[in-house]
Structure formats: structure tokens, C-alpha cells
Amino acid sequence: MVNDVMASEIVDRNGALPVFSSSVNMFAYIRNSVKRCTALTVGQTFFDLQLEFKYCLGLYANRLVAKLPGFITDSNTPPTHAAAAKWRLADKQEEELCFVINTAEYCADTLPSLEDVIRLKIDKAFTDAIELSKEIDTYHDVAAAAMKCIVLGIENILDDDWATMQRVNWGTVETVGDESAYVLAIADKLRPYVPTLRSMLSSLYFTNFCDKFAASVVPKVLQSIVKCKRVNHVGTQQLLLDVYALKTLFLNLPVMGKEGEVQIVGATTVPARYTKFVSNEMAHVEAVLKLIGTPNEMLVDSFKIMWPEGTAENFQSILNMKGYRTNDDESCIYMARE
């Protein structure tokens, strides 16, 4: 059955969200099979038939997974190997991944009603054995895996821009201007994706994308900044300006338009928890940058106050940004550990 319904894979755009037509055809086939079988029997034969449904649903989930990159195999295990780190979204691949998410969501949302129909029609001796929760969870996992691909694909295209930030000679910056080129590049790279995802995904999964993207990408601001060496006072002010621009960009991500403008679409709003997460993360980045301008004699105490969970390695990164000499480093690190 699965091979038949997926033989001609097209996208069905007649519903609220675009899904693979094969999923619609599969459930139509199942409904017709239920109708034909129950016209003759609701006993053991019908029970065996619903087992075949479960088997086919599993095969269909596997066919959806087969549309994902090979390194995505387990939605609970983050991809860590080289293939994941180098992977980039192909042209329009984010749309294909949205189709996978929507189709998996459609299947997961349809299965409870199918379970109810089977429970209602089957002989009461089999009622307690009817359970589709495992299949529902499987489709949720498929959607999560596809979402991981989208987030990772967009995250990876920004790697060059974080590297650009780290290569800037921040110790020779003489004036504070507009936001730096790497900030503009990050914004330019996000603009084609966000409106597309918002238009193609349900509000639930678009919010999920924003949350996961922020959780994955926003911390990279700090991770990149602490790798910068010998940042002078003016360089620090420029970085603070850049961080403000990035914060504004990330805060407006859920309502970003294709030209970069804030674009309220329907009921799309920025969730409070999203705003809180981004604001808190970026406030921490700003606090770390302010440590660079802290007088040397106050640095240790200020570090403990402004970065209470900071480690000796984190403190070393601040020293590197301030351009401390080795002997000074060792003395300060000793005091920071006290």
C-alpha cells in the first residue's frame, strides 16, 4: 500500500498547510478498508487488519525519514559528526523539509480519530488492545528530525560570519560606525528563510523553529565574541553596537519580512518566552563586553558579579580580549579562583 500511495509524490495544497498527497491517499485507503471490512466482520479479521495499518504507518514514517539528510537518524541525539557540521540547505530544500513536517503533523493529528473509529467499530473483546500512541509519537519524532535539519542548515550558513567577526582586528578600531558587515550578512542570510517558514508551517511548528533556532544560534554570539583578541575601547563600543543590532534582529525574527522589515502576518506575534530568552542571552553578552572596559584592579570582583557561573577559562577569554600579558594573566586567574 505504501509503495502505491507514494508512487506519484506530489504536494497537496488544498488543506490549511501543504502536505504530501500520499498521506491523504493513505488515510483515504485506510478509511475505505475499515468500511469494507466492518461491513463483513468486526472481530479477529478486523483486528488483524488494524495491525496491518500500524505496519503501513511505520513504513510511511520511514519513507518520510528517507527524505532527510543521512546524518539525521534520531531526533533525541544531536548531530555532532563532520557531515552535520558541513551540511548546508540545498536550493528550496527548506520547503521540502516543511512538507515533511506538515505531513508528519497531519499524520499525528489524524491518528487519534482513526484510533477512535477502530475502537468504536471493533468487537469489545479487542477494544483495550487498540493503541496508536506509538505511531503518533513516531510521527512527532519525524517532524522533530526535519525541524532539526532546518535549524542546522540555517545555523551552518552563518558560520562564515562568526568567523569574520573573530578575524577583525578589534585592537585597531578607531571609530564607531554602523553595525559591522558580518551583522548585515547574517541578516541578509536569514531574510529568505524566515518568511517562507512562517508561511509554510503551522503556528505551532513555526514557533518551535524560532525557539530552537534561538537556542542554537543566539549563544554563538558570546561564543564568537570571547574568541576575539585584544579589543580596545572603541572596538568594545563597536561590538556593543553590533550586539544591539543582533539582539534587535533576533527579537524580530518571528515577524521578519523578506526585505528585513517587521511584518505582522495574521496572528503571528513574538512569544513572551522567546523574547525573554533572547533578551537574557544578549544582556549577558553585553555584560561580558563591559568587563573589557573594567579597570584591572576591579576586574576579578566584577567578573564574579557579572558572570557568576563563569569559569577560569571564561575569565581567561576576558583577559585575552583585554590583551593582558602572561604574568598578569596568571595573577588574575589565581585571584578569580579564590
CSV table of C-alpha atoms in Angstrom, one decimal:
chain,number,residue,atom,x,y,z
A,1,MET,CA,0.0,0.0,0.0
A,2,VAL,CA,2.8,2.5,1.0
A,3,ASN,CA,4.6,2.0,-2.3
A,4,ASP,CA,1.3,2.6,-4.2
A,5,VAL,CA,0.4,5.8,-2.4
A,6,MET,CA,3.9,7.2,-2.7
A,7,ALA,CA,4.4,6.2,-6.3
A,8,SER,CA,3.5,9.6,-7.5
A,9,GLU,CA,4.6,12.0,-4.8
A,10,ILE,CA,3.0,15.4,-5.2
A,11,VAL,CA,2.2,18.2,-2.8
A,12,ASP,CA,-1.5,18.6,-1.8
A,13,ARG,CA,-2.1,22.4,-1.2
A,14,ASN,CA,-5.9,22.1,-0.8
A,15,GLY,CA,-5.7,22.0,3.0
A,16,ALA,CA,-4.6,24.6,5.5
A,17,LEU,CA,-1.0,23.5,5.1
A,18,PRO,CA,0.8,21.9,2.1
A,19,VAL,CA,1.4,18.1,2.7
A,20,PHE,CA,2.5,15.2,0.6
A,21,SER,CA,-0.6,13.9,-1.2
A,22,SER,CA,0.5,10.4,-0.4
A,23,SER,CA,-0.5,10.9,3.3
A,24,VAL,CA,-4.0,12.0,2.3
A,25,ASN,CA,-4.3,9.0,-0.1
A,26,MET,CA,-3.0,6.6,2.7
A,27,PHE,CA,-5.7,7.7,5.1
A,28,ALA,CA,-8.4,7.5,2.4
A,29,TYR,CA,-7.2,4.0,1.7
A,30,ILE,CA,-7.4,3.1,5.4
A,31,ARG,CA,-10.8,4.6,5.8
A,32,ASN,CA,-12.2,2.6,2.8
A,33,SER,CA,-10.6,-0.6,4.2
A,34,VAL,CA,-12.2,0.0,7.6
A,35,LYS,CA,-15.6,0.5,5.8
A,36,ARG,CA,-15.3,-2.6,3.7
A,37,CYS,CA,-14.0,-4.9,6.5
A,38,THR,CA,-16.6,-3.8,9.1
A,39,ALA,CA,-19.4,-4.5,6.6
A,40,LEU,CA,-18.4,-8.1,6.9
A,41,THR,CA,-16.8,-8.6,10.4
A,42,VAL,CA,-15.7,-6.6,13.4
A,43,GLY,CA,-13.8,-9.5,15.1
A,44,GLN,CA,-10.4,-11.1,14.7
A,45,THR,CA,-10.1,-10.2,11.0
A,46,PHE,CA,-10.7,-6.6,11.7
A,47,PHE,CA,-8.2,-6.7,14.5
A,48,ASP,CA,-5.6,-8.2,12.1
A,49,LEU,CA,-6.4,-5.5,9.6
A,50,GLN,CA,-5.6,-2.7,12.0
A,51,LEU,CA,-2.3,-4.4,12.7
A,52,GLU,CA,-1.6,-4.1,9.0
A,53,PHE,CA,-2.5,-0.4,9.3
A,54,LYS,CA,0.1,0.0,12.0
A,55,TYR,CA,2.7,-1.7,9.9
A,56,CYS,CA,2.0,0.5,6.9
A,57,LEU,CA,2.0,3.6,9.1
A,58,GLY,CA,5.5,2.6,10.3
A,59,LEU,CA,6.7,2.2,6.7
A,60,TYR,CA,5.3,5.5,5.7
A,61,ALA,CA,7.1,7.2,8.6
A,62,ASN,CA,10.3,5.6,7.4
A,63,ARG,CA,9.7,6.9,3.9
A,64,LEU,CA,9.4,10.4,5.3
A,65,VAL,CA,12.6,10.0,7.2
A,66,ALA,CA,14.3,8.9,4.0
A,67,LYS,CA,13.7,12.4,2.6
A,68,LEU,CA,16.0,13.8,5.4
A,69,PRO,CA,19.8,14.0,5.3
A,70,GLY,CA,21.6,10.8,6.1
A,71,PHE,CA,23.1,12.0,9.4
A,72,ILE,CA,19.7,12.6,10.9
A,73,THR,CA,18.6,9.3,12.4
A,74,ASP,CA,17.5,10.0,16.0
A,75,SER,CA,15.5,13.2,17.0
A,76,ASN,CA,16.9,12.8,20.5
A,77,THR,CA,20.6,12.7,19.6
A,78,PRO,CA,22.1,16.0,18.3
A,79,PRO,CA,24.2,15.6,15.2
A,80,THR,CA,27.8,16.0,16.1
A,81,HIS,CA,29.9,14.5,13.3
A,82,ALA,CA,31.6,16.3,10.5
A,83,ALA,CA,28.8,15.7,8.0
A,84,ALA,CA,26.4,17.6,10.1
A,85,ALA,CA,28.8,20.5,10.7
A,86,LYS,CA,29.4,20.9,7.0
A,87,TRP,CA,25.8,20.4,5.8
A,88,ARG,CA,24.1,23.2,4.0
A,89,LEU,CA,20.5,23.5,2.8
A,90,ALA,CA,20.2,23.0,-1.0
A,91,ASP,CA,18.1,25.4,-3.0
A,92,LYS,CA,14.5,25.1,-1.9
A,93,GLN,CA,15.3,22.3,0.5
A,94,GLU,CA,13.7,24.1,3.4
A,95,GLU,CA,10.4,23.8,1.5
A,96,GLU,CA,10.8,20.0,1.1
A,97,LEU,CA,11.6,19.8,4.9
A,98,CYS,CA,8.4,21.9,5.6
A,99,PHE,CA,6.4,19.3,3.6
A,100,VAL,CA,7.9,16.6,5.7
A,101,ILE,CA,7.0,18.4,8.9
A,102,ASN,CA,3.5,19.2,7.8
A,103,THR,CA,2.9,15.7,6.6
A,104,ALA,CA,4.1,14.2,9.8
A,105,GLU,CA,2.0,16.7,11.8
A,106,TYR,CA,-1.1,15.7,9.6
A,107,CYS,CA,-0.5,12.0,10.3
A,108,ALA,CA,0.0,12.6,14.0
A,109,ASP,CA,-3.2,14.7,14.2
A,110,THR,CA,-5.2,12.2,12.1
A,111,LEU,CA,-4.3,9.1,14.0
A,112,PRO,CA,-6.3,9.8,17.2
A,113,SER,CA,-9.5,9.9,15.2
A,114,LEU,CA,-8.6,6.7,13.4
A,115,GLU,CA,-8.0,5.1,16.8
A,116,ASP,CA,-11.4,6.2,18.0
A,117,VAL,CA,-13.1,4.9,14.8
A,118,ILE,CA,-11.4,1.5,15.2
A,119,ARG,CA,-12.3,1.3,18.9
A,120,LEU,CA,-15.9,2.2,18.2
A,121,LYS,CA,-16.4,-0.3,15.5
A,122,ILE,CA,-14.3,-3.3,16.7
A,123,ASP,CA,-15.7,-6.1,18.9
A,124,LYS,CA,-15.5,-5.1,22.5
A,125,ALA,CA,-13.2,-8.1,23.2
A,126,PHE,CA,-10.5,-6.2,21.2
A,127,THR,CA,-11.1,-2.6,22.3
A,128,ASP,CA,-8.4,-2.4,25.0
A,129,ALA,CA,-5.8,-3.7,22.5
A,130,ILE,CA,-6.3,-0.8,20.1
A,131,GLU,CA,-3.5,1.7,20.7
A,132,LEU,CA,-1.9,4.1,18.2
A,133,SER,CA,0.1,6.2,20.6
A,134,LYS,CA,3.4,4.7,19.4
A,135,GLU,CA,2.6,5.6,15.8
A,136,ILE,CA,1.7,9.1,16.9
A,137,ASP,CA,5.0,9.5,18.8
A,138,THR,CA,6.8,8.3,15.7
A,139,TYR,CA,5.4,11.0,13.5
A,140,HIS,CA,6.1,13.6,16.1
A,141,ASP,CA,9.7,12.4,16.0
A,142,VAL,CA,9.8,12.6,12.2
A,143,ALA,CA,8.7,16.2,12.4
A,144,ALA,CA,11.3,17.0,15.1
A,145,ALA,CA,14.0,15.5,13.0
A,146,ALA,CA,13.0,17.5,9.9
A,147,MET,CA,12.9,20.6,12.1
A,148,LYS,CA,16.4,19.8,13.3
A,149,CYS,CA,17.6,19.8,9.7
A,150,ILE,CA,16.1,23.2,9.0
A,151,VAL,CA,17.6,24.8,12.1
A,152,LEU,CA,21.0,23.1,11.5
A,153,GLY,CA,21.0,24.1,7.8
A,154,ILE,CA,20.4,27.8,8.6
A,155,GLU,CA,22.7,27.8,11.6
A,156,ASN,CA,25.6,26.4,9.5
A,157,ILE,CA,25.3,29.1,6.8
A,158,LEU,CA,26.2,31.7,9.5
A,159,ASP,CA,29.5,30.1,10.4
A,160,ASP,CA,31.5,32.2,8.0
A,161,ASP,CA,30.0,35.4,9.5
A,162,TRP,CA,31.0,34.4,13.1
A,163,ALA,CA,34.5,33.7,11.7
A,164,THR,CA,34.5,37.1,10.1
A,165,MET,CA,33.8,38.7,13.4
A,166,GLN,CA,36.7,36.9,15.0
A,167,ARG,CA,39.1,37.9,12.3
A,168,VAL,CA,38.5,41.6,12.8
A,169,ASN,CA,41.4,43.4,14.4
A,170,TRP,CA,39.4,44.9,17.2
A,171,GLY,CA,42.5,46.4,18.8
A,172,THR,CA,42.9,48.9,16.0
A,173,VAL,CA,39.4,50.2,15.6
A,174,GLU,CA,39.4,54.0,15.8
A,175,THR,CA,35.7,55.0,15.2
A,176,VAL,CA,32.3,53.5,16.0
A,177,GLY,CA,30.2,53.3,12.9
A,178,ASP,CA,27.0,51.5,11.8
A,179,GLU,CA,26.7,47.8,12.5
A,180,SER,CA,29.6,45.7,11.1
A,181,ALA,CA,29.5,43.9,7.8
A,182,TYR,CA,29.1,40.5,9.5
A,183,VAL,CA,25.9,41.6,11.2
A,184,LEU,CA,24.4,42.8,7.9
A,185,ALA,CA,25.5,39.5,6.3
A,186,ILE,CA,23.7,37.5,9.0
A,187,ALA,CA,20.5,39.5,8.5
A,188,ASP,CA,20.7,39.1,4.7
A,189,LYS,CA,21.1,35.3,5.0
A,190,LEU,CA,18.1,34.9,7.4
A,191,ARG,CA,15.6,37.0,5.3
A,192,PRO,CA,14.9,34.5,2.6
A,193,TYR,CA,14.2,31.7,5.0
A,194,VAL,CA,12.0,33.1,7.9
A,195,PRO,CA,9.0,34.4,5.9
A,196,THR,CA,9.0,31.1,3.9
A,197,LEU,CA,9.0,29.0,7.0
A,198,ARG,CA,6.3,31.2,8.6
A,199,SER,CA,4.0,30.8,5.6
A,200,MET,CA,4.5,27.1,5.2
A,201,LEU,CA,4.4,25.8,8.8
A,202,SER,CA,1.7,25.7,11.3
A,203,SER,CA,2.0,28.4,14.1
A,204,LEU,CA,3.0,25.6,16.5
A,205,TYR,CA,5.9,24.4,14.4
A,206,PHE,CA,7.0,27.9,13.3
A,207,THR,CA,7.2,28.9,17.0
A,208,ASN,CA,9.1,25.7,17.5
A,209,PHE,CA,11.5,26.7,14.8
A,210,CYS,CA,12.1,30.2,16.4
A,211,ASP,CA,12.7,28.6,19.8
A,212,LYS,CA,15.1,26.0,18.5
A,213,PHE,CA,16.9,28.5,16.3
A,214,ALA,CA,17.3,31.0,19.1
A,215,ALA,CA,18.5,28.3,21.5
A,216,SER,CA,21.1,27.1,19.0
A,217,VAL,CA,22.3,30.4,17.4
A,218,VAL,CA,22.0,33.1,20.0
A,219,PRO,CA,24.6,31.6,22.3
A,220,LYS,CA,27.0,31.7,19.4
A,221,VAL,CA,27.2,35.5,19.7
A,222,LEU,CA,29.0,35.1,23.1
A,223,GLN,CA,31.0,32.1,21.9
A,224,SER,CA,32.3,34.1,19.0
A,225,ILE,CA,33.0,37.3,20.9
A,226,VAL,CA,35.1,35.7,23.5
A,227,LYS,CA,37.4,34.4,20.8
A,228,CYS,CA,38.3,37.9,19.7
A,229,LYS,CA,41.7,39.1,20.8
A,230,ARG,CA,43.0,42.4,22.1
A,231,VAL,CA,39.8,44.5,21.9
A,232,ASN,CA,40.4,48.2,22.5
A,233,HIS,CA,37.9,50.6,24.0
A,234,VAL,CA,36.5,51.8,20.6
A,235,GLY,CA,36.4,48.1,19.4
A,236,THR,CA,34.3,47.3,22.5
A,237,GLN,CA,31.9,50.1,21.7
A,238,GLN,CA,31.5,48.8,18.2
A,239,LEU,CA,30.9,45.3,19.4
A,240,LEU,CA,28.2,46.6,21.8
A,241,LEU,CA,26.6,48.3,18.9
A,242,ASP,CA,26.8,45.1,16.9
A,243,VAL,CA,25.3,43.1,19.7
A,244,TYR,CA,22.4,45.5,20.0
A,245,ALA,CA,21.8,45.1,16.2
A,246,LEU,CA,21.9,41.3,16.5
A,247,LYS,CA,19.5,41.4,19.5
A,248,THR,CA,17.1,43.5,17.5
A,249,LEU,CA,17.4,41.1,14.6
A,250,PHE,CA,16.8,38.0,16.7
A,251,LEU,CA,13.9,39.6,18.7
A,252,ASN,CA,12.1,40.4,15.4
A,253,LEU,CA,12.9,37.1,13.8
A,254,PRO,CA,9.3,35.7,14.2
A,255,VAL,CA,7.9,38.6,12.3
A,256,MET,CA,10.7,39.2,9.9
A,257,GLY,CA,9.7,40.1,6.3
A,258,LYS,CA,11.7,39.3,3.2
A,259,GLU,CA,13.1,42.8,2.9
A,260,GLY,CA,14.0,42.8,6.6
A,261,GLU,CA,11.1,44.9,7.8
A,262,VAL,CA,8.9,43.8,10.7
A,263,GLN,CA,5.9,42.1,9.1
A,264,ILE,CA,2.9,41.2,11.2
A,265,VAL,CA,1.1,38.3,9.4
A,266,GLY,CA,-2.3,37.2,10.7
A,267,ALA,CA,-2.0,36.2,14.3
A,268,THR,CA,1.8,36.0,14.2
A,269,THR,CA,3.3,37.6,17.3
A,270,VAL,CA,6.6,37.2,19.2
A,271,PRO,CA,6.0,34.8,22.2
A,272,ALA,CA,7.0,36.2,25.6
A,273,ARG,CA,9.2,33.3,26.4
A,274,TYR,CA,11.1,33.8,23.2
A,275,THR,CA,11.6,37.5,23.9
A,276,LYS,CA,12.7,36.7,27.4
A,277,PHE,CA,15.3,34.1,26.3
A,278,VAL,CA,16.8,36.3,23.6
A,279,SER,CA,16.9,39.4,25.9
A,280,ASN,CA,18.5,37.5,28.7
A,281,GLU,CA,21.2,35.9,26.5
A,282,MET,CA,22.1,39.2,24.8
A,283,ALA,CA,22.1,41.1,28.1
A,284,HIS,CA,24.7,38.6,29.3
A,285,VAL,CA,26.8,39.3,26.1
A,286,GLU,CA,26.6,43.0,26.8
A,287,ALA,CA,27.7,42.4,30.4
A,288,VAL,CA,30.7,40.4,29.3
A,289,LEU,CA,31.7,43.2,26.8
A,290,LYS,CA,31.5,45.7,29.6
A,291,LEU,CA,34.1,43.6,31.6
A,292,ILE,CA,36.6,44.5,28.9
A,293,GLY,CA,36.4,48.2,29.9
A,294,THR,CA,36.5,47.4,33.6
A,295,PRO,CA,39.7,48.8,35.4
A,296,ASN,CA,42.2,46.0,36.0
A,297,GLU,CA,42.0,46.3,39.8
A,298,MET,CA,38.2,45.8,39.7
A,299,LEU,CA,38.2,43.0,37.1
A,300,VAL,CA,38.1,40.0,39.4
A,301,ASP,CA,35.2,41.2,41.6
A,302,SER,CA,33.3,42.5,38.5
A,303,PHE,CA,33.7,39.2,36.8
A,304,LYS,CA,32.3,37.3,39.7
A,305,ILE,CA,29.3,39.6,39.8
A,306,MET,CA,28.6,39.9,36.1
A,307,TRP,CA,29.4,36.3,35.2
A,308,PRO,CA,28.7,34.3,38.3
A,309,GLU,CA,28.7,31.0,36.6
A,310,GLY,CA,31.9,31.9,34.7
A,311,THR,CA,34.8,29.5,34.7
A,312,ALA,CA,38.6,30.1,34.8
A,313,GLU,CA,38.5,29.5,31.1
A,314,ASN,CA,35.9,32.2,30.7
A,315,PHE,CA,38.0,34.6,32.7
A,316,GLN,CA,41.0,33.8,30.6
A,317,SER,CA,39.0,34.8,27.5
A,318,ILE,CA,38.3,38.2,29.1
A,319,LEU,CA,42.0,38.6,29.8
A,320,ASN,CA,42.7,37.7,26.1
A,321,MET,CA,40.3,40.3,24.9
A,322,LYS,CA,41.9,42.9,27.2
A,323,GLY,CA,45.3,42.0,25.9
A,324,TYR,CA,46.8,41.0,29.2
A,325,ARG,CA,50.4,39.8,29.5
A,326,THR,CA,51.1,36.2,30.6
A,327,ASN,CA,52.3,37.2,34.1
A,328,ASP,CA,49.2,39.4,34.6
A,329,ASP,CA,47.0,36.5,33.4
A,330,GLU,CA,48.4,34.1,35.9
A,331,SER,CA,47.9,36.5,38.8
A,332,CYS,CA,44.4,37.4,37.9
A,333,ILE,CA,43.3,33.8,37.2
A,334,TYR,CA,44.6,32.8,40.6
A,335,MET,CA,42.6,35.6,42.2
A,336,ALA,CA,39.5,34.7,40.2
A,337,ARG,CA,39.6,31.1,41.5
A,338,GLU,CA,39.7,32.3,45.1
